[in-house]
Coordinates of C-alpha atoms in Angstrom, one line a residue:
X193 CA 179.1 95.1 166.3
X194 CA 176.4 93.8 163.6
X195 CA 174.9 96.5 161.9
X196 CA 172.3 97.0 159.4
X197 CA 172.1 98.6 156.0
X198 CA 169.3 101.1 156.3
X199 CA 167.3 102.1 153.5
X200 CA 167.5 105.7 151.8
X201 CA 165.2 108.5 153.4
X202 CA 161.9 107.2 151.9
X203 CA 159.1 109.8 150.4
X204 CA 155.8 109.5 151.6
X205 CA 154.9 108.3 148.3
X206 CA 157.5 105.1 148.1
X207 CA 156.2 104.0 151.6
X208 CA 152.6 104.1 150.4
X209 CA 153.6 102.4 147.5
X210 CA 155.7 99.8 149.5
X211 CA 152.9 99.1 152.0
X212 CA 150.4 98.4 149.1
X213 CA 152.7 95.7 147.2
X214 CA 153.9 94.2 150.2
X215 CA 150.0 93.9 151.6
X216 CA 149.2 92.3 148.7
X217 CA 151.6 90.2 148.5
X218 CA 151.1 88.4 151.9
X219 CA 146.9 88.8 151.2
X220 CA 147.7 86.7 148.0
X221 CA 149.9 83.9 150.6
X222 CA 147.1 83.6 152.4
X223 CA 144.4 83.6 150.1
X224 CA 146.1 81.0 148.0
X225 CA 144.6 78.0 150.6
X226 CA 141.4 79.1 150.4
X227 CA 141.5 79.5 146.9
X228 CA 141.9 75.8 146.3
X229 CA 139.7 74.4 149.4
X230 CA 136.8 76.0 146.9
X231 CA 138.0 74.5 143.6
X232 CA 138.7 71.3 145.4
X233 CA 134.9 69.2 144.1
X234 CA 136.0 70.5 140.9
X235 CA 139.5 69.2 140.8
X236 CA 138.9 65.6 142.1
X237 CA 136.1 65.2 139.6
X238 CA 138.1 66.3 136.7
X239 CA 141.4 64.7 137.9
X240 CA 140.0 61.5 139.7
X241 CA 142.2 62.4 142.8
X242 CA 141.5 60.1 145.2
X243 CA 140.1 62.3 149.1
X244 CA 143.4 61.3 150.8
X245 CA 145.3 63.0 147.7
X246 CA 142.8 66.3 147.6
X247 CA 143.5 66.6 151.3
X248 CA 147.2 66.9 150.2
X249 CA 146.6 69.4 147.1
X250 CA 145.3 71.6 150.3
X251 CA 147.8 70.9 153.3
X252 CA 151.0 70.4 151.4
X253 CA 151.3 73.7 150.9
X254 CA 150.5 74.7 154.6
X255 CA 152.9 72.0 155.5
X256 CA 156.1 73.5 153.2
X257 CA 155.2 77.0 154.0
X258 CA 155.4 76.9 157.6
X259 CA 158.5 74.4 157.9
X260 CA 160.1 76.5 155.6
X261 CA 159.7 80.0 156.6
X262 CA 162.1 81.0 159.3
X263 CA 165.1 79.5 156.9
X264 CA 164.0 82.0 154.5
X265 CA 163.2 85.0 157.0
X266 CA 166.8 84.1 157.8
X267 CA 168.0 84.4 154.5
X268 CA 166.4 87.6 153.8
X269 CA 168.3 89.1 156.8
X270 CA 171.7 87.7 155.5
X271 CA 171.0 88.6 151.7
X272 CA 168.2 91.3 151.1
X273 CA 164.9 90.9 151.5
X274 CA 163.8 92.5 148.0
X275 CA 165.7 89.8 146.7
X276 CA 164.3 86.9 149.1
X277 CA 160.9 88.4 147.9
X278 CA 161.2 89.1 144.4
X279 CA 162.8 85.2 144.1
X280 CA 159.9 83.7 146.3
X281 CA 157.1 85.2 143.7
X282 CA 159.2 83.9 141.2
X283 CA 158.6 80.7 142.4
X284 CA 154.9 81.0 143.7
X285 CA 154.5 82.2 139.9
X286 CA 155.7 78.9 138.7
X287 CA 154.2 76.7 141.1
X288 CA 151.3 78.6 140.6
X289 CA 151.0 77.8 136.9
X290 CA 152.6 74.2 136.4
X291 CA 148.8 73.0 137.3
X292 CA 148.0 74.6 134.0
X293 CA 150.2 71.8 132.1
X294 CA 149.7 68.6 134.3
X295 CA 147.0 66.3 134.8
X296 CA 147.8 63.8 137.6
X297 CA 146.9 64.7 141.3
X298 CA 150.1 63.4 141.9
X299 CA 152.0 66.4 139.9
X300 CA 149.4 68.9 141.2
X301 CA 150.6 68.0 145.0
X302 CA 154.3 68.7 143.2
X303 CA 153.2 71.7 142.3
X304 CA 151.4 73.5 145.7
X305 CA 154.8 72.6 147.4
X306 CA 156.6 74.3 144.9
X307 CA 154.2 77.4 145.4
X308 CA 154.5 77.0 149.1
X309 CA 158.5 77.2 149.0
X310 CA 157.4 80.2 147.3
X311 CA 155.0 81.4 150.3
X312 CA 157.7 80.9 152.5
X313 CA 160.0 83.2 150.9
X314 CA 157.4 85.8 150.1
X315 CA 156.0 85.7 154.4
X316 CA 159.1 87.5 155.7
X317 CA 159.9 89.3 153.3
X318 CA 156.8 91.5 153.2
X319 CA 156.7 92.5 156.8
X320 CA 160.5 92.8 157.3
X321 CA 160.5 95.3 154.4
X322 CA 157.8 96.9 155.9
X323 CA 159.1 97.2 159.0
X324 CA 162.9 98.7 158.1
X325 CA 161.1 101.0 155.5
X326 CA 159.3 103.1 158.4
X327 CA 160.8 104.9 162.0
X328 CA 159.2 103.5 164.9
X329 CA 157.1 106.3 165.3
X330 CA 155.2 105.5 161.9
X331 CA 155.2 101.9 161.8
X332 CA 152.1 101.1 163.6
X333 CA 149.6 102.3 161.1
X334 CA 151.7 99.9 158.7
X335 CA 152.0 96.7 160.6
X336 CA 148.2 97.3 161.3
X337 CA 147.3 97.2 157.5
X338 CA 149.6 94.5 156.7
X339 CA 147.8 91.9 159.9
X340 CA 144.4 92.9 158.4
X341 CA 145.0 91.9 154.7
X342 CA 146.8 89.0 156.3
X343 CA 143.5 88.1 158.7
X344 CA 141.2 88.5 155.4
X345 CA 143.0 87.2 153.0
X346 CA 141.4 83.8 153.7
X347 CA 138.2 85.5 152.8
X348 CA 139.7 87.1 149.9
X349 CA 140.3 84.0 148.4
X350 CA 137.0 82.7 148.7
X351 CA 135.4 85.6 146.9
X352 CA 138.4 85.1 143.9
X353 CA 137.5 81.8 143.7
X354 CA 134.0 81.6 143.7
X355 CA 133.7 84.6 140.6
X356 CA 136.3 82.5 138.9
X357 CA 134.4 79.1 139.1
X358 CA 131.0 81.1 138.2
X359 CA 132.7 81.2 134.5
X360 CA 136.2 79.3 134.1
X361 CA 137.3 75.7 134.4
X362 CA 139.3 74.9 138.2
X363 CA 142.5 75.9 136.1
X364 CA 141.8 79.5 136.6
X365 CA 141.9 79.6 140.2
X366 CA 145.5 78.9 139.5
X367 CA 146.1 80.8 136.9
X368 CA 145.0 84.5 138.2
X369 CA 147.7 83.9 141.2
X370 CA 150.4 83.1 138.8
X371 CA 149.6 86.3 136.7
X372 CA 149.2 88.6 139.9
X373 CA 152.3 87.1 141.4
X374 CA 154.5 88.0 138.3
X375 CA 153.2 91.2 138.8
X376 CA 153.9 91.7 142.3
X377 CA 157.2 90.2 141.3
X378 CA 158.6 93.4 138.5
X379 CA 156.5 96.1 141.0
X380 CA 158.9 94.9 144.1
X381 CA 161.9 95.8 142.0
X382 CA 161.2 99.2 143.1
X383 CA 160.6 98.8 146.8
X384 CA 163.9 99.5 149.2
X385 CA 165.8 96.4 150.6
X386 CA 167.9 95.9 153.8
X387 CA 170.2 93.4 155.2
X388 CA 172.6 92.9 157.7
X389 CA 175.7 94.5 156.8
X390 CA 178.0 92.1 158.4
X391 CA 176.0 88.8 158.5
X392 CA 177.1 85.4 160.0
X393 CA 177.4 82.2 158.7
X394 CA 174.3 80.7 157.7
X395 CA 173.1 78.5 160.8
X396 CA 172.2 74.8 158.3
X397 CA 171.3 73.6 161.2
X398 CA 169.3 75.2 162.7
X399 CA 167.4 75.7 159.2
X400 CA 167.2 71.9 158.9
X401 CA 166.2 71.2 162.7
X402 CA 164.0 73.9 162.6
X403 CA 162.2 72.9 159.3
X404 CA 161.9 69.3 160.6
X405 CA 160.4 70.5 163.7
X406 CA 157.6 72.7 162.4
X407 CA 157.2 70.1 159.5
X408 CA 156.5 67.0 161.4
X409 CA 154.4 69.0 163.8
X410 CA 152.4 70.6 161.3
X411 CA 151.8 67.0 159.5
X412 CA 150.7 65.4 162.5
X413 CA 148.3 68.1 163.6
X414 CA 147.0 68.4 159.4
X415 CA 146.2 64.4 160.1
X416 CA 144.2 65.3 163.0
X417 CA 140.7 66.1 161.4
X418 CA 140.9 62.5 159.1
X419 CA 142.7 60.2 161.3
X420 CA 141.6 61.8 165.0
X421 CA 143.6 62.4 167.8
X422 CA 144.6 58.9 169.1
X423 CA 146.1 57.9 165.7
X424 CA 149.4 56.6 165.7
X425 CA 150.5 58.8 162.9
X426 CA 149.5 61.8 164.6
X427 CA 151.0 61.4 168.4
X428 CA 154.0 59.7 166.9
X429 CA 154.0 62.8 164.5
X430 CA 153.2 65.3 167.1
X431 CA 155.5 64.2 169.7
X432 CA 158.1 63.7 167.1
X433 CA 158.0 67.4 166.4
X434 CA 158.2 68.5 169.7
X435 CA 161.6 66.3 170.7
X436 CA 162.9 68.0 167.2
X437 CA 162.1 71.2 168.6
X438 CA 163.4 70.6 172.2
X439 CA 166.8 69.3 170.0
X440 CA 166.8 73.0 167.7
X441 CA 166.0 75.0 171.3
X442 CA 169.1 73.2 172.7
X443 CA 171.3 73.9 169.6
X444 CA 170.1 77.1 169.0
X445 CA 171.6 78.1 172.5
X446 CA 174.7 76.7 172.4
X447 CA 175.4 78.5 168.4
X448 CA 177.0 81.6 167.9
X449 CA 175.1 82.4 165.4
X450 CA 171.9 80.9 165.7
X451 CA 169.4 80.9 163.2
X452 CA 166.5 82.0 165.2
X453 CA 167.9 83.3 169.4
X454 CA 165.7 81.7 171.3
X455 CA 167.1 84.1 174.2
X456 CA 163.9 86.6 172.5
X457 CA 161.2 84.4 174.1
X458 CA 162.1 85.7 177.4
X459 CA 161.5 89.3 176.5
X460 CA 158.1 89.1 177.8
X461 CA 156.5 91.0 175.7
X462 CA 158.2 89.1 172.2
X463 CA 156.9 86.0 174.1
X464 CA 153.4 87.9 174.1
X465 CA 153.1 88.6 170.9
X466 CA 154.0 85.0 169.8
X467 CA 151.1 83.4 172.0
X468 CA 149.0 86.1 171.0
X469 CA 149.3 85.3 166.9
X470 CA 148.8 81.4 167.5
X471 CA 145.5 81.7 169.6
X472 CA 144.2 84.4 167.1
X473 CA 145.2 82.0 164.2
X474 CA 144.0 78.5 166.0
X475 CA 140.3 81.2 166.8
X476 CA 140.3 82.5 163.2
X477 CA 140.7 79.2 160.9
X478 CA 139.1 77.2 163.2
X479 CA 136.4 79.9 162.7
X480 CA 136.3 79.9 158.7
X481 CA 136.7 76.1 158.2
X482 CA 133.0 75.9 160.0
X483 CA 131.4 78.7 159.1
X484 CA 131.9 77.6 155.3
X485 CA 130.3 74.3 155.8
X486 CA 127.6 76.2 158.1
X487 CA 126.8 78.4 155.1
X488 CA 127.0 76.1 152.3
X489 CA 125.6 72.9 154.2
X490 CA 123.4 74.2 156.9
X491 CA 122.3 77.7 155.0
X492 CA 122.2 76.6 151.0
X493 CA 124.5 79.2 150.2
X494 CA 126.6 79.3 147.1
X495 CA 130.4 79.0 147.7
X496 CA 130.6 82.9 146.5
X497 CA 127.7 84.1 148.5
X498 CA 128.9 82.3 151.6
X499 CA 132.6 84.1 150.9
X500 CA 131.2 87.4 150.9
X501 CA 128.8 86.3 153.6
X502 CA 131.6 86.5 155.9
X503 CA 133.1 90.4 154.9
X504 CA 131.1 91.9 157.9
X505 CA 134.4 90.9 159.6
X506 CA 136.2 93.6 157.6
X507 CA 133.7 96.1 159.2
X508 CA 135.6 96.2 162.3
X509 CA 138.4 94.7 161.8
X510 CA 140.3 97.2 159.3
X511 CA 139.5 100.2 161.6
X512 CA 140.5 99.0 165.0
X513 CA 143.7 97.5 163.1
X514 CA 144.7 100.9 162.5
X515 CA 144.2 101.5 166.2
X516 CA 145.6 99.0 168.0
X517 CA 149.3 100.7 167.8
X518 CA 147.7 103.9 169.4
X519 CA 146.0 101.8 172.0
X520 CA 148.6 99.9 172.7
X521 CA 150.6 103.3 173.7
X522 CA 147.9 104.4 175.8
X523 CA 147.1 100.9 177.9
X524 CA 150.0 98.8 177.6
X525 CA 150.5 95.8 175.5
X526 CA 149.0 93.2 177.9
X527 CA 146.4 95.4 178.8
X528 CA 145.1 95.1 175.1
X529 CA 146.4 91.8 174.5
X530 CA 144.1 90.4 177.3
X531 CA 141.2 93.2 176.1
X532 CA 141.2 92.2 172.4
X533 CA 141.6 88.1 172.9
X534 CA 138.3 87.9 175.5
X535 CA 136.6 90.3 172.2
X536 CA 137.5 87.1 170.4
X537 CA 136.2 84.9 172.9
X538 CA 132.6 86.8 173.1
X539 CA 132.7 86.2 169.3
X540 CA 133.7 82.3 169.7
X541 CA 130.7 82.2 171.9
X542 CA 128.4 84.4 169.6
X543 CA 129.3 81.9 166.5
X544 CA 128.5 78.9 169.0
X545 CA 124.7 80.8 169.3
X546 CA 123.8 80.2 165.7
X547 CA 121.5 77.3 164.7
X548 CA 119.9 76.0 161.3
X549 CA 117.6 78.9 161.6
X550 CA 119.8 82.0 162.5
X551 CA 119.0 84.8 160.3
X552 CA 122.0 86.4 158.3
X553 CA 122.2 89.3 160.9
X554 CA 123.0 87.0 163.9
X555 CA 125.8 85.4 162.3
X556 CA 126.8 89.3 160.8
X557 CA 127.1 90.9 164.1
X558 CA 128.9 87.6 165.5
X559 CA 131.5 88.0 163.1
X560 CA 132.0 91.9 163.5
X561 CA 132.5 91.2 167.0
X562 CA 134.9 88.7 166.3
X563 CA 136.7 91.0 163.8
X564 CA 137.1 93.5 166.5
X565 CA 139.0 90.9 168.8
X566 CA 141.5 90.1 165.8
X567 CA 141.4 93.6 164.9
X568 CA 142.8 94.9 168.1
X569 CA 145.0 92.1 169.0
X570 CA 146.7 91.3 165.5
X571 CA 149.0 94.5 164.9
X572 CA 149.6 94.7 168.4
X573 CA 151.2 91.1 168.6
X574 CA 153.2 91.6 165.2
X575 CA 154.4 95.2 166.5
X576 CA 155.6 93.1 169.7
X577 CA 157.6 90.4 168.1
X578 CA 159.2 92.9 165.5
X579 CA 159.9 95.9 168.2
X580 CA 162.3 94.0 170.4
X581 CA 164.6 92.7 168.1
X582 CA 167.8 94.2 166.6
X583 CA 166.8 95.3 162.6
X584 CA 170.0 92.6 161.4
X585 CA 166.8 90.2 162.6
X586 CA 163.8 91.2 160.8
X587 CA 163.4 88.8 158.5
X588 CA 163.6 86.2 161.8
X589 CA 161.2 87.7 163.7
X590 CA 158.8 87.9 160.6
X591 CA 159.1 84.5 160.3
X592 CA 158.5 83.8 164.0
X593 CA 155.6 86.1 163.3
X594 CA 154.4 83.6 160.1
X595 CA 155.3 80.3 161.3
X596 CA 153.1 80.6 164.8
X597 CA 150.2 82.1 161.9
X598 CA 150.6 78.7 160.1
X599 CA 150.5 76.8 163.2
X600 CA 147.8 78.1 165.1
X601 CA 146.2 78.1 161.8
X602 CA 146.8 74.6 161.5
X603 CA 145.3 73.6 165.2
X604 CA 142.2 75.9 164.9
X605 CA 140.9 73.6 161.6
X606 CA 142.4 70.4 163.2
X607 CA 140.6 71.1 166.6
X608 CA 137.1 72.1 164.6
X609 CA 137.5 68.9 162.7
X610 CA 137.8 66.4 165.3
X611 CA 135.4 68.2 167.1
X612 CA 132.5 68.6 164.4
X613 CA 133.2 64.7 163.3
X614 CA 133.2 63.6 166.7
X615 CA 130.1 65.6 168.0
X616 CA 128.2 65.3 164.7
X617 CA 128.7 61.4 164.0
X618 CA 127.2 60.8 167.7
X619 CA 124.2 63.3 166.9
X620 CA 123.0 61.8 163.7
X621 CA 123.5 57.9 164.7
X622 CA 119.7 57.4 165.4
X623 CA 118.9 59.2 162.5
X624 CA 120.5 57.0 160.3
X625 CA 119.7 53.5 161.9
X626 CA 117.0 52.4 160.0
X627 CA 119.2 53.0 156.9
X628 CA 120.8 50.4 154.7
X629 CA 124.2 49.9 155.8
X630 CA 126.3 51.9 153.0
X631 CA 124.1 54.8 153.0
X632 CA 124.3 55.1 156.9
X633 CA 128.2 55.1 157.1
X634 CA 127.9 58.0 154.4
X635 CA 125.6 59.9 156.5
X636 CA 127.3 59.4 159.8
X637 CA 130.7 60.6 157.7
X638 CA 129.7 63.5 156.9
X639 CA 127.0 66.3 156.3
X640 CA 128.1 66.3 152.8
X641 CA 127.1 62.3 152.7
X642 CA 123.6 62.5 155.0
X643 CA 122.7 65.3 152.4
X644 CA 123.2 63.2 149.4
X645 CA 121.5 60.5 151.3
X646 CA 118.7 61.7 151.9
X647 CA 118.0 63.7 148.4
X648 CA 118.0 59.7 147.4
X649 CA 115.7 59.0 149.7
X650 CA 112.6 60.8 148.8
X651 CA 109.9 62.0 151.3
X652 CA 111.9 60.3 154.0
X653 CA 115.2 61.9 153.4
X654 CA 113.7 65.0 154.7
X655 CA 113.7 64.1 158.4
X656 CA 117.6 63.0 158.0
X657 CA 118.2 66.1 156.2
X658 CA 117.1 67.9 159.4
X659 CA 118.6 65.4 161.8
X660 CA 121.8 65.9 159.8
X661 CA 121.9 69.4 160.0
X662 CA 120.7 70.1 163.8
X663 CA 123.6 67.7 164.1
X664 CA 126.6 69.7 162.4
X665 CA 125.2 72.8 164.2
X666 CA 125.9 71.1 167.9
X667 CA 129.2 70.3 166.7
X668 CA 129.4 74.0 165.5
X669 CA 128.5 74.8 168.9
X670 CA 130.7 72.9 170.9
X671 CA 133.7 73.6 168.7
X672 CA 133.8 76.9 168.9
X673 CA 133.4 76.6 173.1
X674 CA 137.0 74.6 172.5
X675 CA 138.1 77.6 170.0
X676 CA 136.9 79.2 173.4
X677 CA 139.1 77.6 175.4
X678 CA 142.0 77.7 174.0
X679 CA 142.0 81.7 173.8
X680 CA 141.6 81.9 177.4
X681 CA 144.1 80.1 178.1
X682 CA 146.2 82.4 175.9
X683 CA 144.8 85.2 178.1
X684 CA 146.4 83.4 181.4
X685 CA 149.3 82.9 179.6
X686 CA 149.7 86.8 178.6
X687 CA 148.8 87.6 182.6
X688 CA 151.4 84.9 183.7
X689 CA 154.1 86.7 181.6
X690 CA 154.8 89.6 183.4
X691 CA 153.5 93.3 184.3
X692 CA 152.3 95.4 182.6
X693 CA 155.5 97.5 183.3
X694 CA 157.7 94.9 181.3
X695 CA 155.3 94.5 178.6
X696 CA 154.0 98.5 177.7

């Protein structure tokens, strides 16, 4: 019988202590993309990348974190996880700071996929740990904290960033993670490790199907938002990825000592949980990637102001973290599944409400509601993946927990993009016929380009200016309908699963 080696009796004290590293550590993960989206201007015009090659500084760490992370949840099982972890900040250290000593966009896209090797070692890690460190009586509260850092820590990043830029060169938005990570790196020498006690064989193939899977899925759906949906590259890409996956679902069963059981998925409420995370994720990314444009393009605010814009979330979201474990005693885990994603829905619609002339508390009360919908739902889906597996399997179900993060984080921006180009080229067309041919293709491109545009264009930029932005705020509208969408059909999915019996 496999077994696991169980920590020490923990004080109090060392569980506070383990919950506050590991919570920063994932918050810094997931801050580290939006750290860069706002020093991206900067970078190209320092660096001359080229867009195609600042769209890779951003997604090539997305793209190596999620293929990569159930290997390493895997490895953390079989080896330690304070090891897996204090090696993966290691490496986000170093990949981290190389953009302090290279110029080329070519070595800076080296670089992020070093530092999202070192994401994908750092994901599992954090929540498995947390997870052996507490009985199941007392790990609610814990798992809650850990899904709201990991919900904000978008927004965190924004807010890091945007002080950072205010007085240092782009450098520094690298810098400060390398330095915290190091950090994080000698204070997790203290926390307490598990592992299986008598692990397997490492499954390499699984971990290579599996990373080629998520990998070329991931790609294709990151090519969405500048290539669209009917490009070559991303069906081949996304269809690609799903024979890979049908190939590691086939080998996965047959092993005897699969890298990831796909027997789990038909404990209904694992299967919950799973669904759960990826419709939250495709919501809350989807979500950020246009309300930063709405803010900055739309609202004139500053890339700081429209981080902290956006914190209102926190209001409810923190609390009702704390209480979803509680709830989710007291109703049922489908019961509050269900509850908390058609909360996110109502804030999906709210968001679609606002317009060029929404005042700031329309868009803050949209966003609390929305919080509440994550809020609830988040710790409950974690605590369901993690709670019906054996503990020799923490670090897998952590990473089952990560990777469906990274891809339902991946679909919400690639659905918003598509959306808002396709929505918002239509809009402005007649706005921009009379224009000279090279300035109309950059204001059908883009806000970004009708902006420019028409501060060129004197008096009579002003009516493409408005004509631009009435534009991007119908494909606001309509994007988050599809955001919508695709969270109710994560509700039928939860309802189609089982009773409420199965899944309390």
């Amino acid at each position: 019988m496999r077994t696991e080696l169980k920590p020490v009796e923990l004080s109090a004290a060392l569980r506070t202590w383990t919950v506050v590293l590991m919570c920063t550590a994932v918050g810094l993960v997931i801050a580290m993309v939006t750290i860069v989206n706002a020093a991206l201007p900067a970078i190209g015009a320092d660096t001359g990348a080229s867009q195609a090659e600042q769209t890779w500084i951003v997604d090539v760490y997305t793209l190596v974190l999620a293929a990569l992370v159930l290997a390493a949840g895997a490895l953390g099982d079989r080896h330690g996880r304070r090891g897996v972890l204090v090696a993966g900040l290691i490496v986000f250290a170093l990949g981290s700071a190389a953009p302090m000593f290279v110029e080329t966009p070519a070595w800076l896209i080296s670089t992020r996929a070093v530092t999202g090797l070192g994401a994908a070692m750092i994901m599992p890690a954090t929540l498995s740990i947390i997870n052996a460190s507490f009985p199941p009586q007392r790990r609610g509260r814990a798992i809650g904290l850990w899904a709201a850092v990991a919900g904000l820590g978008g927004l965190g990043g924004l807010v890091l960033a945007g002080m950072l830029l205010q007085h240092f060169s782009w450098r520094s938005v690298f810098l400060a993670p390398a330095v915290i990570s190091v950090a994080l790196a000698v204070a997790s020498l203290t926390v307490p490790t598990s592992h299986d006690r008598d692990p397997r064989a490492f499954d390499i193939i699984g971990a290579v199907l599996s990373a080629a899977a998520i990998g070329t899925l991931v790609f294709g759906v990151l090519r969405v938002a500048d290539l669209g949906w009917d490009h070559g590259l991303v069906l081949g890409s996304i269809a690609g990825g799903l024979v890979l996956f049908g190939l590691f679902v086939m080998v996965e069963l047959r092993s005897t000592a699969p890298l990831l059981d796909m027997r789990l998925f038909r404990n209904a409420a694992f299967a919950t949980g799973s669904i759960s995370v990826t419709v939250q994720f495709t919501a809350g990314f989807g979500m950020f990637f246009a309300l930063a444009q709405y803010l900055q393009l739309v609202q004139g605010y500053s890339a700081l102001k429209s981080g902290l814009a956006l914190w209102p979330i926190a209001v409810t979201l923190f609390p009702l973290s704390l209480l979803s474990a509680p709830l989710v005693r007291r109703f049922g885990l489908r019961t509050v599944t269900c509850a908390g994603l058609a909360v996110v829905i109502a804030g999906m619609v709210l968001i679609g409400q606002l317009d060029a002339n929404s005042n700031y508390l329309s868009l803050a009360v949209a966003v609390c509601v929305l919080g509440a919908g994550i809020g609830v739902t988040a710790p409950a889906a974690t605590s369901a993946i993690l709670d019906n597996v054996p503990p020799a399997q923490y670090g897998v179900a952590s990473a089952v927990n990560d990777a469906t993060r990274e891809i339902g984080a991946a679909l919400g921006i690639a659905l918003v993009g598509s959306v808002l180009s396709a929505v918002y080229s239509d809009s402005v067309t007649s706005a921009a016929a009379q224009l000279p041919p090279d300035a109309r293709e950059a204001a059908e491109e883009s806000l970004v380009g009708a902006l420019v545009v028409a501060s060129n264009s004197g008096p009579a930029g002003q009516a493409l200016m408005t004509a631009a932005r009435l534009s991007f705020v119908d494909g606001m509208r309509i994007s988050m309908f599809v955001l919508a969408a695709v969270v109710l059909a994560g509700i039928a999915a939860t309802t189609l699963l089982g009773n409420q019996k199965r899944l309390s």
